[in-house]
CSV table of C-alpha atoms in Angstrom, one decimal:
chain,number,residue,atom,x,y,z
A,1,UNK,CA,142.8,111.8,86.4
A,2,UNK,CA,139.3,113.1,85.6
A,3,UNK,CA,140.3,116.6,86.8
A,4,UNK,CA,143.2,116.8,84.3
A,5,UNK,CA,142.5,119.9,82.1
A,6,UNK,CA,142.8,117.9,78.9
A,7,UNK,CA,140.3,115.3,80.1
A,8,UNK,CA,138.0,118.1,81.3
A,9,UNK,CA,138.1,119.6,77.8
A,10,UNK,CA,137.4,116.2,76.2
A,11,UNK,CA,134.4,115.8,78.6
A,12,UNK,CA,133.1,119.2,77.6
A,13,UNK,CA,133.4,118.3,73.9
A,14,UNK,CA,131.6,115.0,74.6
A,15,UNK,CA,128.8,116.9,76.3
A,16,UNK,CA,128.4,119.3,73.4
A,17,UNK,CA,128.4,116.4,70.9
A,18,UNK,CA,125.8,114.5,72.9
A,19,UNK,CA,123.5,117.5,73.2
A,20,UNK,CA,123.9,118.3,69.4
A,21,UNK,CA,123.2,114.6,68.6
A,22,UNK,CA,119.7,115.0,70.1
A,23,UNK,CA,119.0,117.9,67.7
A,24,UNK,CA,120.3,115.9,64.8
A,25,UNK,CA,118.0,113.1,65.8
A,26,UNK,CA,115.0,115.5,66.0
A,27,UNK,CA,115.8,116.8,62.5
A,28,UNK,CA,116.5,113.5,60.7
A,29,UNK,CA,113.9,111.2,62.4
A,30,UNK,CA,110.8,113.4,62.0
A,31,UNK,CA,109.0,115.2,59.2
A,32,UNK,CA,107.9,118.8,59.1
A,33,UNK,CA,106.7,120.6,61.1
A,34,UNK,CA,107.8,118.5,64.1
A,35,UNK,CA,111.4,118.5,63.1
A,36,UNK,CA,111.6,122.3,63.6
A,37,UNK,CA,110.3,122.0,67.1
A,38,UNK,CA,112.4,118.9,68.0
A,39,UNK,CA,115.7,120.2,66.7
A,40,UNK,CA,115.4,122.8,69.5
A,41,UNK,CA,113.4,121.1,72.2
A,42,UNK,CA,115.5,117.8,72.5
A,43,UNK,CA,118.9,119.5,72.9
A,44,UNK,CA,117.5,122.1,75.3
A,45,UNK,CA,115.8,119.3,77.4
A,46,UNK,CA,119.1,117.3,77.5
A,47,UNK,CA,121.1,120.4,78.5
A,48,UNK,CA,118.6,121.4,81.2
A,49,UNK,CA,118.7,117.9,82.7
A,50,UNK,CA,122.5,117.9,82.5
A,51,UNK,CA,122.9,121.3,84.1
A,52,UNK,CA,120.2,120.9,86.8
A,53,UNK,CA,120.8,117.6,88.4
A,54,UNK,CA,124.2,117.7,90.1
A,55,UNK,CA,126.2,116.4,93.1
A,56,UNK,CA,127.0,119.1,95.6
A,57,UNK,CA,130.6,120.2,95.6
A,58,UNK,CA,131.4,118.4,92.3
A,59,UNK,CA,135.1,119.2,91.7
A,60,UNK,CA,134.5,119.1,87.9
A,61,UNK,CA,131.8,121.8,88.1
A,62,UNK,CA,131.4,125.1,89.9
A,63,UNK,CA,130.3,123.2,93.0
A,64,UNK,CA,126.7,124.5,92.7
A,65,UNK,CA,123.9,121.9,92.5
A,66,UNK,CA,120.6,123.5,91.5
A,67,UNK,CA,119.0,120.2,92.3
A,68,UNK,CA,121.2,118.1,94.5
A,69,UNK,CA,121.2,114.4,93.7
A,70,UNK,CA,123.4,111.5,95.0
A,71,UNK,CA,126.4,110.4,93.0
A,72,UNK,CA,124.8,107.3,91.5
A,73,UNK,CA,121.9,109.3,90.2
A,74,UNK,CA,124.3,111.8,88.6
A,75,UNK,CA,126.2,109.0,87.1
A,76,UNK,CA,123.0,107.7,85.6
A,77,UNK,CA,122.2,111.1,84.2
A,78,UNK,CA,125.6,111.4,82.7
A,79,UNK,CA,125.5,108.0,81.1
A,80,UNK,CA,121.9,108.5,79.8
A,81,UNK,CA,122.8,111.9,78.3
A,82,UNK,CA,126.2,111.0,76.8
A,83,UNK,CA,125.3,107.5,75.6
A,84,UNK,CA,121.8,108.7,74.7
A,85,UNK,CA,123.5,111.1,72.3
A,86,UNK,CA,125.2,108.1,70.6
A,87,UNK,CA,121.9,106.3,70.5
A,88,UNK,CA,120.3,109.3,69.0
A,89,UNK,CA,122.9,109.3,66.2
A,90,UNK,CA,122.2,105.6,65.6
A,91,UNK,CA,118.4,106.3,65.5
A,92,UNK,CA,119.1,109.2,63.1
A,93,UNK,CA,120.6,106.6,60.7
A,94,UNK,CA,124.2,107.7,61.4
A,95,UNK,CA,125.6,104.4,62.7
A,96,UNK,CA,129.3,105.1,62.0
A,97,UNK,CA,129.1,108.4,64.0
A,98,UNK,CA,127.2,106.6,66.7
A,99,UNK,CA,129.8,103.9,67.1
A,100,UNK,CA,132.6,106.4,67.1
A,101,UNK,CA,130.8,108.4,69.7
A,102,UNK,CA,130.2,105.4,71.9
A,103,UNK,CA,133.8,104.2,71.6
A,104,UNK,CA,135.2,107.6,72.6
A,105,UNK,CA,132.7,107.7,75.5
A,106,UNK,CA,133.9,104.3,76.7
A,107,UNK,CA,137.5,105.4,76.5
A,108,UNK,CA,136.7,108.6,78.4
A,109,UNK,CA,135.0,106.7,81.2
A,110,UNK,CA,137.9,104.3,81.5
A,111,UNK,CA,140.3,107.2,81.8
A,112,UNK,CA,138.0,109.0,84.2
A,113,UNK,CA,137.6,106.0,86.4
A,114,UNK,CA,138.2,108.1,89.5
A,115,UNK,CA,135.2,110.2,88.8
A,116,UNK,CA,133.0,107.1,88.2
A,117,UNK,CA,134.2,105.7,91.5
A,118,UNK,CA,133.6,109.0,93.3
A,119,UNK,CA,130.1,109.2,92.0
A,120,UNK,CA,129.4,105.6,93.1
A,121,UNK,CA,131.2,105.7,96.5
A,122,UNK,CA,131.7,109.3,97.4
A,123,UNK,CA,135.5,109.1,97.6
A,124,UNK,CA,136.9,112.4,96.4
A,125,UNK,CA,138.9,112.3,93.1
A,126,UNK,CA,142.5,113.6,93.4
A,127,UNK,CA,143.7,116.4,91.2
């Protein structure tokens, strides 16, 4: 199920929203001049972490793993980045958006249960 093109598109949008949420947090939670730095640094740091730590031969990615990590570590990175984005919205005083983001993330992970199981056990998800 997780390799369904529609679900892959939803996952990509969730990634973009999470990364953007870190920038929103940097802008809203800090005063000048820090906000100008954090609005760039926080999303870039999240994106670098997201793109660097990967499971080799991940069927939802190109298969490349700049820094190879085991599945449970990658799952932790994904949960930290995606739900961290929701937490960043909450900390930025945007609780309604944070709750919507968290609810959509829970729904996505329920639908993509095969990916979660693959990351935890190593069993390959079916297309």
